[in-house]
């Protein structure tokens, strides 16, 4: 499908760190779901985790590898955001350890960050993969921007008049 993992080894942060579960573990490529293998993040309380994609990308889907050795139900109700837009919410399934959240029905959401929020309890993530096209979004100039062209000829003595309603600029 031409998508790449935009999050691999990118800068991460989280609201707090518990038991040595640093935020970078979620994007290190080690998807082992057992805590004692050193592959999972862990907050010290309810909170959030975030990756900076370092540019604006269209994020089509996000894969989250959950912890497998205990506490898997903590993922229930976790919200996944791209930029400030909600991509989706995870519903815990006792027979699943990996969850894929599609953004905007697979059409994607443009953003520079992916934030995963658990307002209920500890957040533990054993791998996060952010899937999208490898090329960043290129923003085109808006029609509202001022366009400056060549100077008119010296003999041009035409006058431009513009008016705006009171209180408008």
Short mmCIF file of C-alpha atoms in Angstrom, two decimals:
data_model
loop_
_atom_site.label_atom_id
_atom_site.label_comp_id
_atom_site.label_asym_id
_atom_site.label_seq_id
_atom_site.Cartn_x
_atom_site.Cartn_y
_atom_site.Cartn_z
CA UNK A 1 0.00 0.00 0.00
CA UNK A 2 3.06 2.28 -0.13
CA UNK A 3 2.86 3.34 3.53
CA UNK A 4 5.86 3.66 5.85
CA UNK A 5 6.26 3.80 9.61
CA UNK A 6 6.66 7.55 10.17
CA UNK A 7 7.36 7.16 13.91
CA UNK A 8 10.41 4.85 13.86
CA UNK A 9 13.14 6.35 16.08
CA UNK A 10 11.47 9.79 16.12
CA UNK A 11 11.51 11.98 19.28
CA UNK A 12 8.98 11.02 21.95
CA UNK A 13 7.71 12.39 25.24
CA UNK A 14 5.22 11.27 27.87
CA UNK A 15 3.44 12.88 30.79
CA UNK A 16 5.45 10.90 33.37
CA UNK A 17 7.72 7.86 33.51
CA UNK A 18 7.15 4.93 35.84
CA UNK A 19 9.39 1.93 36.54
CA UNK A 20 11.94 2.97 33.90
CA UNK A 21 9.48 2.73 31.01
CA UNK A 22 10.90 5.60 28.95
CA UNK A 23 8.87 7.00 26.05
CA UNK A 24 11.39 6.11 23.31
CA UNK A 25 10.74 2.39 23.78
CA UNK A 26 7.51 2.68 21.78
CA UNK A 27 9.31 3.61 18.55
CA UNK A 28 12.50 1.53 18.82
CA UNK A 29 11.33 -1.32 16.58
CA UNK A 30 11.21 -3.83 19.45
CA UNK A 31 7.61 -5.02 19.59
CA UNK A 32 8.05 -7.53 22.41
CA UNK A 33 5.01 -7.15 24.66
CA UNK A 34 6.59 -8.45 27.88
CA UNK A 35 7.56 -5.82 30.42
CA UNK A 36 10.73 -7.61 31.56
CA UNK A 37 12.13 -7.48 27.99
CA UNK A 38 12.58 -3.70 28.21
CA UNK A 39 10.38 -2.95 25.21
CA UNK A 40 7.45 -1.07 26.76
CA UNK A 41 6.80 2.47 27.94
CA UNK A 42 5.08 3.10 31.27
CA UNK A 43 3.62 6.25 32.80
CA UNK A 44 3.60 6.72 36.59
CA UNK A 45 -0.15 7.43 36.55
CA UNK A 46 -2.85 8.20 33.98
CA UNK A 47 -1.50 10.39 31.23
CA UNK A 48 -0.26 10.59 27.67
CA UNK A 49 2.51 9.60 25.28
CA UNK A 50 3.47 11.53 22.12
CA UNK A 51 5.73 11.19 19.08
CA UNK A 52 6.93 14.15 17.01
CA UNK A 53 7.02 13.14 13.33
CA UNK A 54 9.26 16.19 12.67
CA UNK A 55 7.17 17.29 9.68
CA UNK A 56 3.53 17.41 8.59
CA UNK A 57 2.31 14.02 7.31
CA UNK A 58 -0.98 12.40 6.39
CA UNK A 59 -1.43 9.66 8.99
CA UNK A 60 -3.69 6.90 7.69
CA UNK A 61 -3.48 4.43 10.57
CA UNK A 62 -1.72 3.81 13.86
CA UNK A 63 -0.77 0.38 15.18
CA UNK A 64 -0.36 -0.03 18.94
CA UNK A 65 1.21 -3.14 20.46
CA UNK A 66 -0.25 -3.67 23.91
CA UNK A 67 1.41 -5.30 26.91
CA UNK A 68 0.90 -9.09 26.90
CA UNK A 69 2.13 -10.30 30.30
CA UNK A 70 -0.42 -8.46 32.44
CA UNK A 71 -2.70 -5.47 32.66
CA UNK A 72 -3.80 -5.61 29.02
CA UNK A 73 -7.21 -4.13 29.87
CA UNK A 74 -5.58 -0.77 30.72
CA UNK A 75 -5.71 0.03 26.99
CA UNK A 76 -9.52 0.26 27.07
CA UNK A 77 -10.78 3.74 26.23
CA UNK A 78 -7.38 5.06 25.18
CA UNK A 79 -7.74 7.91 22.69
CA UNK A 80 -5.43 8.39 19.71
CA UNK A 81 -4.92 11.89 18.24
CA UNK A 82 -3.14 13.15 15.13
CA UNK A 83 -2.28 16.79 15.72
CA UNK A 84 -5.30 17.94 17.70
CA UNK A 85 -7.80 15.72 15.85
CA UNK A 86 -9.19 12.53 17.37
CA UNK A 87 -8.28 9.60 15.15
CA UNK A 88 -10.02 6.94 17.25
CA UNK A 89 -10.60 5.24 20.58
CA UNK A 90 -9.42 1.74 21.49
CA UNK A 91 -11.92 -0.81 22.73
CA UNK A 92 -10.20 -3.53 24.75
CA UNK A 93 -10.52 -7.08 23.42
CA UNK A 94 -9.15 -9.83 25.72
CA UNK A 95 -7.88 -11.89 22.78
CA UNK A 96 -6.01 -9.03 21.06
CA UNK A 97 -2.59 -7.62 21.84
CA UNK A 98 -2.31 -5.32 18.85
CA UNK A 99 -4.73 -2.60 17.80
CA UNK A 100 -4.93 -0.69 14.53
CA UNK A 101 -6.74 2.64 14.59
CA UNK A 102 -7.70 4.00 11.17
CA UNK A 103 -7.88 7.77 10.83
CA UNK A 104 -10.84 9.29 8.98
CA UNK A 105 -11.93 5.91 7.63
CA UNK A 106 -8.47 5.26 6.19
CA UNK A 107 -8.33 8.60 4.34
CA UNK A 108 -5.95 9.98 6.94
CA UNK A 109 -5.50 13.08 9.07
CA UNK A 110 -2.64 15.56 8.53
CA UNK A 111 -0.52 16.28 11.59
CA UNK A 112 3.00 16.52 12.96
CA UNK A 113 2.34 14.67 16.22
CA UNK A 114 0.57 11.53 17.35
CA UNK A 115 -0.63 11.59 20.94
CA UNK A 116 -2.05 8.62 22.84
CA UNK A 117 -4.04 9.48 25.96
CA UNK A 118 -5.22 7.36 28.88
CA UNK A 119 -7.27 9.41 31.34
CA UNK A 120 -8.12 6.36 33.48
CA UNK A 121 -4.94 4.56 34.52
CA UNK A 122 -1.31 3.86 33.63
CA UNK A 123 -0.41 4.00 29.94
CA UNK A 124 1.87 1.20 28.73
CA UNK A 125 2.79 0.96 25.05
CA UNK A 126 5.05 -1.79 23.70
CA UNK A 127 5.29 -0.42 20.16
CA UNK A 128 3.62 2.34 18.18
CA UNK A 129 3.76 2.42 14.39
CA UNK A 130 2.37 5.44 12.58
CA UNK A 131 1.53 4.57 8.97
CA UNK A 132 1.35 7.11 6.15
CA UNK A 133 2.91 8.07 2.82
CA UNK A 134 6.64 8.80 3.21
CA UNK A 135 6.41 12.26 1.66
CA UNK A 136 5.40 15.12 3.98
CA UNK A 137 2.42 17.33 3.20
CA UNK A 138 3.26 20.39 1.11
CA UNK A 139 1.06 23.33 1.90
CA UNK A 140 0.18 25.51 -1.07
CA UNK A 141 -0.04 29.28 -0.86
CA UNK A 142 -3.45 30.59 0.10
CA UNK A 143 -5.44 32.76 -2.29
CA UNK A 144 -5.59 35.34 0.53
CA UNK A 145 -1.84 35.94 0.52
CA UNK A 146 -0.48 39.15 -0.97
CA UNK A 147 1.06 38.66 -4.38
CA UNK A 148 3.69 41.15 -5.46
CA UNK A 149 4.45 41.41 -9.16
CA UNK A 150 6.64 43.61 -11.31
CA UNK A 151 6.49 47.38 -10.89
CA UNK A 152 4.33 49.17 -13.41
CA UNK A 153 5.90 51.39 -16.07
CA UNK A 154 6.85 54.93 -15.03
CA UNK A 155 4.16 56.38 -17.27
CA UNK A 156 1.40 54.42 -15.51
CA UNK A 157 -0.74 56.95 -13.71
CA UNK A 158 -3.80 54.78 -13.08
CA UNK A 159 -5.36 54.92 -9.63
CA UNK A 160 -6.64 51.95 -7.65
CA UNK A 161 -9.48 52.46 -5.22
CA UNK A 162 -10.55 49.91 -2.66
CA UNK A 163 -13.12 50.29 0.05
CA UNK A 164 -14.02 48.18 3.04
CA UNK A 165 -17.05 48.34 5.27
CA UNK A 166 -16.50 50.08 8.62
CA UNK A 167 -14.77 47.78 11.08
CA UNK A 168 -13.39 45.46 8.36
CA UNK A 169 -9.86 45.37 7.04
#
